Amino acid sequence: MNKNIEWFKEARYGMMIHWGLYSLLAGEYKGKSAGNYAEWIQSRLQIPNAEYEKLTSIFNPIYFDAREIVALAKNCGMQYLVVTTKHHDGFAMYHSLVDSYNIYDATPFHRDVIAEFASACDSAGLKFGVYYSQDLDWHEPNGGGYTANDVESAGTTWDNSWDFVQHDKDFSQCFHDKILPQIKEIMTNYGEIATAWFDVPMTLNLEQSQEIYDVVKSLQPNCLINSRLGNGKYDYVSLGDNEIPARKNEAKDVDYNALGGFKPSPNGLYETAATMNDSWGFSYRDQNWKSPTEIHQSKNHLNHLGINYLLNVGLDGLGRVPVPAAEILREEVRI
């Protein structure tokens, strides 16, 4: 039996971290706003890769301290972290040998922050999980999402349709040359990975979801995989973003690629990922913070239903937890 199943049931509370090049823009570009989701700014404002890549030259988060962030999570009662290793913009937050578009090779920071988070979690006794965008990749001509552009997104399109307009796209190329090899790297180089948090399955077919599932299990047998891998290949159910259901529902005849709602859970495991304000990535203008009481009530309600509460923090461009976020988390513990 997977040793992490019982742990996950008891974990109840974790911290998600969104952090990347988008954190430097902080929700604004050339006098325009990214809207509610700062991490979608490249798509929302159609920033060309040639322009967006310039951010790598100034990404030097000198105040980043993984141990300090992990200590905050632990002191606030959180049992695990889930950290973005690559978001939809295609920029890896670890030292990838597959693609030099990463924080170690492409920036003056020249550090592997995923390694630092993994080490800090191990030292503090917290479980470590990773987020990886396994479908969308705006840095790649053949990145996914192009089959679903009739569906509303937080940006302009799901794929990069501004750089790669006249292009007969083939997701299988991106999948085999970048996505699957990077997943193998992550599952090999960072010790025990407790959870794998995949996202927005818009393009993957059943065989591709199965291949990712099998690769993760071969390298990390106890890693729990979330339902957003797609096509019904998962160990636990991710509910919709900020989804706080009134009650548990018995799922029947579900769309396994839907981002929200209940699905059958093979191990009885559920999780809601939620923001502390509106955006997942750091945004200057987003000061719509949830109160400590609201977070406390949501956590208790979800936990009562047997659903873990994965609460997001968007680090800023210098690698810091925003002061309001830290204050709210510390205040919630005292309620």
mmCIF file of C-alpha atoms in Angstrom, residues 8-254:
data_model
loop_
_atom_site.group_PDB
_atom_site.id
_atom_site.type_symbol
_atom_site.label_atom_id
_atom_site.label_comp_id
_atom_site.label_asym_id
_atom_site.label_seq_id
_atom_site.Cartn_x
_atom_site.Cartn_y
_atom_site.Cartn_z
ATOM 1 C CA PHE A 8 -2.464 12.694 2.926
ATOM 2 C CA LYS A 9 -5.726 11.965 4.740
ATOM 3 C CA GLU A 10 -4.247 13.363 7.937
ATOM 4 C CA ALA A 11 -2.301 16.248 6.364
ATOM 5 C CA ARG A 12 -5.345 18.544 6.043
ATOM 6 C CA TYR A 13 -3.381 21.748 5.340
ATOM 7 C CA GLY A 14 -0.573 22.660 2.950
ATOM 8 C CA MET A 15 1.092 25.587 1.209
ATOM 9 C CA MET A 16 1.182 26.037 -2.544
ATOM 10 C CA ILE A 17 3.765 28.409 -4.009
ATOM 11 C CA HIS A 18 3.444 30.120 -7.387
ATOM 12 C CA TRP A 19 6.697 31.761 -8.415
ATOM 13 C CA GLY A 20 8.320 32.495 -11.752
ATOM 14 C CA LEU A 21 9.309 35.186 -14.246
ATOM 15 C CA TYR A 22 5.752 36.543 -14.063
ATOM 16 C CA SER A 23 6.465 37.503 -10.441
ATOM 17 C CA LEU A 24 8.737 40.288 -11.717
ATOM 18 C CA LEU A 25 5.930 41.842 -13.746
ATOM 19 C CA ALA A 26 3.628 41.575 -10.724
ATOM 20 C CA GLY A 27 0.475 41.767 -12.838
ATOM 21 C CA GLU A 28 1.427 44.805 -14.958
ATOM 22 C CA TYR A 29 2.997 45.242 -18.408
ATOM 23 C CA LYS A 30 3.308 48.450 -20.426
ATOM 24 C CA GLY A 31 0.544 50.181 -18.523
ATOM 25 C CA LYS A 32 -1.881 47.272 -18.718
ATOM 26 C CA SER A 33 -3.155 44.854 -16.084
ATOM 27 C CA ALA A 34 -3.030 41.065 -16.257
ATOM 28 C CA GLY A 35 -6.469 40.885 -14.687
ATOM 29 C CA ASN A 36 -7.075 38.567 -11.752
ATOM 30 C CA TYR A 37 -4.315 36.082 -12.598
ATOM 31 C CA ALA A 38 -0.835 37.588 -12.685
ATOM 32 C CA GLU A 39 0.752 34.273 -13.668
ATOM 33 C CA TRP A 40 -1.245 34.390 -16.940
ATOM 34 C CA ILE A 41 0.132 37.803 -17.934
ATOM 35 C CA GLN A 42 2.108 36.575 -20.946
ATOM 36 C CA SER A 43 -1.030 35.152 -22.549
ATOM 37 C CA ARG A 44 -3.428 37.845 -21.349
ATOM 38 C CA LEU A 45 -1.304 40.656 -22.842
ATOM 39 C CA GLN A 46 0.258 38.597 -25.640
ATOM 40 C CA ILE A 47 3.838 39.296 -24.628
ATOM 41 C CA PRO A 48 6.185 37.870 -27.280
ATOM 42 C CA ASN A 49 8.689 35.311 -26.041
ATOM 43 C CA ALA A 50 11.538 37.555 -27.236
ATOM 44 C CA GLU A 51 10.253 40.270 -24.891
ATOM 45 C CA TYR A 52 9.274 37.988 -22.008
ATOM 46 C CA GLU A 53 12.672 36.272 -22.088
ATOM 47 C CA LYS A 54 14.331 39.605 -21.195
ATOM 48 C CA LEU A 55 13.035 39.103 -17.670
ATOM 49 C CA THR A 56 15.600 36.339 -17.189
ATOM 50 C CA SER A 57 18.421 38.899 -17.246
ATOM 51 C CA ILE A 58 17.066 40.667 -14.145
ATOM 52 C CA PHE A 59 15.598 37.732 -12.235
ATOM 53 C CA ASN A 60 17.829 37.776 -9.184
ATOM 54 C CA PRO A 61 15.660 37.106 -6.094
ATOM 55 C CA ILE A 62 18.329 37.857 -3.507
ATOM 56 C CA TYR A 63 15.937 37.636 -0.550
ATOM 57 C CA PHE A 64 14.729 34.123 -1.314
ATOM 58 C CA ASP A 65 15.189 31.811 1.665
ATOM 59 C CA ALA A 66 13.580 28.387 1.343
ATOM 60 C CA ARG A 67 14.140 27.529 5.007
ATOM 61 C CA GLU A 68 12.421 30.725 6.129
ATOM 62 C CA ILE A 69 9.387 30.016 3.933
ATOM 63 C CA VAL A 70 9.196 26.390 5.050
ATOM 64 C CA ALA A 71 9.449 27.495 8.684
ATOM 65 C CA LEU A 72 6.505 29.855 8.138
ATOM 66 C CA ALA A 73 4.447 27.013 6.678
ATOM 67 C CA LYS A 74 5.329 24.653 9.509
ATOM 68 C CA ASN A 75 4.664 27.229 12.229
ATOM 69 C CA CYS A 76 1.237 27.846 10.703
ATOM 70 C CA GLY A 77 0.315 24.168 10.919
ATOM 71 C CA MET A 78 0.907 23.222 7.294
ATOM 72 C CA GLN A 79 2.101 19.688 6.611
ATOM 73 C CA TYR A 80 3.373 19.957 3.042
ATOM 74 C CA LEU A 81 4.473 22.290 0.259
ATOM 75 C CA VAL A 82 3.627 22.178 -3.437
ATOM 76 C CA VAL A 83 5.961 24.400 -5.489
ATOM 77 C CA THR A 84 5.789 25.418 -9.158
ATOM 78 C CA THR A 85 8.604 23.748 -11.098
ATOM 79 C CA LYS A 86 7.316 24.999 -14.479
ATOM 80 C CA HIS A 87 4.200 27.053 -15.132
ATOM 81 C CA HIS A 88 2.446 27.702 -18.441
ATOM 82 C CA ASP A 89 5.125 30.170 -19.572
ATOM 83 C CA GLY A 90 7.538 27.256 -19.952
ATOM 84 C CA PHE A 91 10.209 28.652 -17.620
ATOM 85 C CA ALA A 92 11.617 26.024 -15.252
ATOM 86 C CA MET A 93 12.379 26.977 -11.641
ATOM 87 C CA TYR A 94 15.031 24.282 -11.356
ATOM 88 C CA HIS A 95 18.237 23.312 -13.146
ATOM 89 C CA SER A 96 16.918 21.463 -16.164
ATOM 90 C CA LEU A 97 19.337 19.757 -18.516
ATOM 91 C CA VAL A 98 16.495 19.304 -20.990
ATOM 92 C CA ASP A 99 15.967 23.017 -21.656
ATOM 93 C CA SER A 100 18.241 25.935 -20.740
ATOM 94 C CA TYR A 101 15.197 28.179 -20.262
ATOM 95 C CA ASN A 102 15.463 27.783 -16.496
ATOM 96 C CA ILE A 103 16.392 29.716 -13.382
ATOM 97 C CA TYR A 104 19.847 28.152 -13.072
ATOM 98 C CA ASP A 105 21.093 28.620 -16.642
ATOM 99 C CA ALA A 106 19.219 31.691 -17.829
ATOM 100 C CA THR A 107 19.347 34.082 -14.844
ATOM 101 C CA PRO A 108 22.026 35.773 -12.714
ATOM 102 C CA PHE A 109 20.543 34.014 -9.683
ATOM 103 C CA HIS A 110 22.087 30.737 -10.843
ATOM 104 C CA ARG A 111 20.493 28.639 -8.105
ATOM 105 C CA ASP A 112 18.159 25.652 -8.143
ATOM 106 C CA VAL A 113 15.281 26.783 -5.938
ATOM 107 C CA ILE A 114 13.485 23.435 -6.188
ATOM 108 C CA ALA A 115 16.533 21.742 -4.680
ATOM 109 C CA GLU A 116 16.533 24.329 -1.896
ATOM 110 C CA PHE A 117 12.833 23.867 -1.183
ATOM 111 C CA ALA A 118 13.213 20.067 -1.177
ATOM 112 C CA SER A 119 16.127 20.257 1.261
ATOM 113 C CA ALA A 120 14.324 22.721 3.538
ATOM 114 C CA CYS A 121 11.216 20.526 3.658
ATOM 115 C CA ASP A 122 13.285 17.461 4.429
ATOM 116 C CA SER A 123 15.059 19.246 7.293
ATOM 117 C CA ALA A 124 11.787 20.566 8.726
ATOM 118 C CA GLY A 125 9.893 17.282 8.430
ATOM 119 C CA LEU A 126 7.386 18.557 5.861
ATOM 120 C CA LYS A 127 6.392 16.610 2.771
ATOM 121 C CA PHE A 128 7.436 18.092 -0.559
ATOM 122 C CA GLY A 129 5.268 18.242 -3.665
ATOM 123 C CA VAL A 130 5.712 19.747 -7.112
ATOM 124 C CA TYR A 131 3.485 21.578 -9.573
ATOM 125 C CA TYR A 132 4.257 21.043 -13.260
ATOM 126 C CA SER A 133 2.320 22.351 -16.280
ATOM 127 C CA GLN A 134 2.212 19.178 -18.360
ATOM 128 C CA ASP A 135 0.097 20.515 -21.223
ATOM 129 C CA LEU A 136 0.511 24.258 -21.737
ATOM 130 C CA ASP A 137 3.938 25.677 -22.596
ATOM 131 C CA TRP A 138 3.956 29.120 -24.215
ATOM 132 C CA HIS A 139 7.691 28.987 -24.879
ATOM 133 C CA GLU A 140 7.268 26.041 -27.247
ATOM 134 C CA PRO A 141 5.909 26.224 -30.814
ATOM 135 C CA ASN A 142 4.139 22.901 -30.184
ATOM 136 C CA GLY A 143 2.975 23.621 -26.656
ATOM 137 C CA GLY A 144 -0.510 22.353 -25.847
ATOM 138 C CA GLY A 145 -3.860 24.041 -25.544
ATOM 139 C CA TYR A 146 -4.456 24.787 -29.225
ATOM 140 C CA THR A 147 -7.298 22.273 -29.480
ATOM 141 C CA ALA A 148 -9.297 24.054 -26.771
ATOM 142 C CA ASN A 149 -9.188 27.724 -27.731
ATOM 143 C CA ASP A 150 -12.970 27.788 -28.025
ATOM 144 C CA VAL A 151 -12.983 27.370 -24.230
ATOM 145 C CA GLU A 152 -12.523 30.553 -22.175
ATOM 146 C CA SER A 153 -9.149 30.915 -20.460
ATOM 147 C CA ALA A 154 -7.553 33.459 -18.130
ATOM 148 C CA GLY A 155 -5.476 34.704 -21.052
ATOM 149 C CA THR A 156 -5.947 35.272 -24.768
ATOM 150 C CA THR A 157 -5.648 31.629 -25.752
ATOM 151 C CA TRP A 158 -4.557 28.420 -24.042
ATOM 152 C CA ASP A 159 -1.599 28.027 -26.389
ATOM 153 C CA ASN A 160 0.867 30.658 -27.583
ATOM 154 C CA SER A 161 -1.049 31.914 -30.604
ATOM 155 C CA TRP A 162 0.749 35.288 -30.773
ATOM 156 C CA ASP A 163 4.292 34.022 -31.447
ATOM 157 C CA PHE A 164 3.337 30.872 -33.319
ATOM 158 C CA VAL A 165 0.418 31.967 -35.476
ATOM 159 C CA GLN A 166 1.076 30.234 -38.782
ATOM 160 C CA HIS A 167 1.980 26.861 -37.423
ATOM 161 C CA ASP A 168 0.623 23.348 -37.784
ATOM 162 C CA LYS A 169 1.030 22.375 -34.159
ATOM 163 C CA ASP A 170 2.033 18.930 -32.949
ATOM 164 C CA PHE A 171 1.834 18.546 -29.185
ATOM 165 C CA SER A 172 3.481 15.122 -29.321
ATOM 166 C CA GLN A 173 6.789 16.797 -30.248
ATOM 167 C CA CYS A 174 6.712 19.077 -27.187
ATOM 168 C CA PHE A 175 5.519 16.201 -25.032
ATOM 169 C CA HIS A 176 8.329 13.820 -25.967
ATOM 170 C CA ASP A 177 11.153 16.370 -26.283
ATOM 171 C CA LYS A 178 10.485 18.550 -23.230
ATOM 172 C CA ILE A 179 7.559 17.693 -21.005
ATOM 173 C CA LEU A 180 8.152 14.020 -20.313
ATOM 174 C CA PRO A 181 11.965 14.422 -19.980
ATOM 175 C CA GLN A 182 11.511 17.294 -17.513
ATOM 176 C CA ILE A 183 9.071 15.260 -15.434
ATOM 177 C CA LYS A 184 11.691 12.500 -15.337
ATOM 178 C CA GLU A 185 14.298 15.020 -14.131
ATOM 179 C CA ILE A 186 12.072 16.338 -11.372
ATOM 180 C CA MET A 187 11.126 12.878 -10.184
ATOM 181 C CA THR A 188 14.767 11.783 -10.148
ATOM 182 C CA ASN A 189 16.768 14.655 -8.678
ATOM 183 C CA TYR A 190 14.925 16.016 -5.625
ATOM 184 C CA GLY A 191 14.519 13.211 -3.129
ATOM 185 C CA GLU A 192 11.088 12.008 -2.134
ATOM 186 C CA ILE A 193 8.222 13.725 -3.954
ATOM 187 C CA ALA A 194 4.986 13.286 -2.009
ATOM 188 C CA THR A 195 2.558 14.813 -4.501
ATOM 189 C CA ALA A 196 2.613 15.654 -8.199
ATOM 190 C CA TRP A 197 0.270 18.526 -9.042
ATOM 191 C CA PHE A 198 -0.459 18.658 -12.753
ATOM 192 C CA ASP A 199 -2.742 21.213 -14.372
ATOM 193 C CA VAL A 200 -5.269 22.018 -17.127
ATOM 194 C CA PRO A 201 -5.400 18.858 -19.270
ATOM 195 C CA MET A 202 -6.521 20.419 -22.552
ATOM 196 C CA THR A 203 -4.542 18.493 -25.168
ATOM 197 C CA LEU A 204 -3.137 15.288 -23.674
ATOM 198 C CA ASN A 205 -4.617 12.057 -24.907
ATOM 199 C CA LEU A 206 -5.127 8.982 -22.746
ATOM 200 C CA GLU A 207 -1.819 7.416 -23.783
ATOM 201 C CA GLN A 208 0.125 10.557 -22.833
ATOM 202 C CA SER A 209 -1.563 10.827 -19.439
ATOM 203 C CA GLN A 210 -0.846 7.147 -18.860
ATOM 204 C CA GLU A 211 2.793 7.600 -19.859
ATOM 205 C CA ILE A 212 3.266 10.437 -17.353
ATOM 206 C CA TYR A 213 1.493 8.438 -14.658
ATOM 207 C CA ASP A 214 3.711 5.408 -15.280
ATOM 208 C CA VAL A 215 6.915 7.457 -15.348
ATOM 209 C CA VAL A 216 6.090 9.144 -12.044
ATOM 210 C CA LYS A 217 5.236 5.828 -10.394
ATOM 211 C CA SER A 218 8.372 4.128 -11.704
ATOM 212 C CA LEU A 219 10.595 6.840 -10.209
ATOM 213 C CA GLN A 220 8.492 7.811 -7.168
ATOM 214 C CA PRO A 221 6.270 4.831 -6.254
ATOM 215 C CA ASN A 222 4.682 6.634 -3.288
ATOM 216 C CA CYS A 223 4.038 9.917 -5.079
ATOM 217 C CA LEU A 224 0.343 10.811 -5.188
ATOM 218 C CA ILE A 225 -0.789 12.218 -8.545
ATOM 219 C CA ASN A 226 -3.660 14.693 -8.804
ATOM 220 C CA SER A 227 -6.656 14.425 -11.103
ATOM 221 C CA ARG A 228 -5.595 17.294 -13.377
ATOM 222 C CA LEU A 229 -3.124 15.001 -15.077
ATOM 223 C CA GLY A 230 -6.161 14.196 -17.179
ATOM 224 C CA ASN A 231 -8.033 11.277 -18.703
ATOM 225 C CA GLY A 232 -8.836 9.637 -15.359
ATOM 226 C CA LYS A 233 -5.225 8.877 -14.395
ATOM 227 C CA TYR A 234 -4.818 9.974 -10.789
ATOM 228 C CA ASP A 235 -4.532 9.052 -7.123
ATOM 229 C CA TYR A 236 -6.426 11.984 -5.610
ATOM 230 C CA VAL A 237 -8.977 14.543 -6.708
ATOM 231 C CA SER A 238 -8.160 18.219 -7.142
ATOM 232 C CA LEU A 239 -11.369 20.208 -6.847
ATOM 233 C CA GLY A 240 -11.750 23.494 -8.709
ATOM 234 C CA ASP A 241 -9.673 26.535 -7.879
ATOM 235 C CA ASN A 242 -11.033 27.986 -4.627
ATOM 236 C CA GLU A 243 -13.850 25.426 -4.664
ATOM 237 C CA ILE A 244 -15.472 25.196 -1.229
ATOM 238 C CA PRO A 245 -18.362 22.733 -1.623
ATOM 239 C CA ALA A 246 -21.200 22.684 0.880
ATOM 240 C CA ARG A 247 -21.019 18.896 1.057
ATOM 241 C CA LYS A 248 -19.318 15.926 -0.526
ATOM 242 C CA ASN A 249 -21.005 14.625 -3.642
ATOM 243 C CA GLU A 250 -20.980 11.136 -5.034
ATOM 244 C CA ALA A 251 -19.535 11.674 -8.503
ATOM 245 C CA LYS A 252 -21.189 9.867 -11.403
ATOM 246 C CA ASP A 253 -20.815 10.260 -15.169
ATOM 247 C CA VAL A 254 -18.138 12.900 -14.725
#
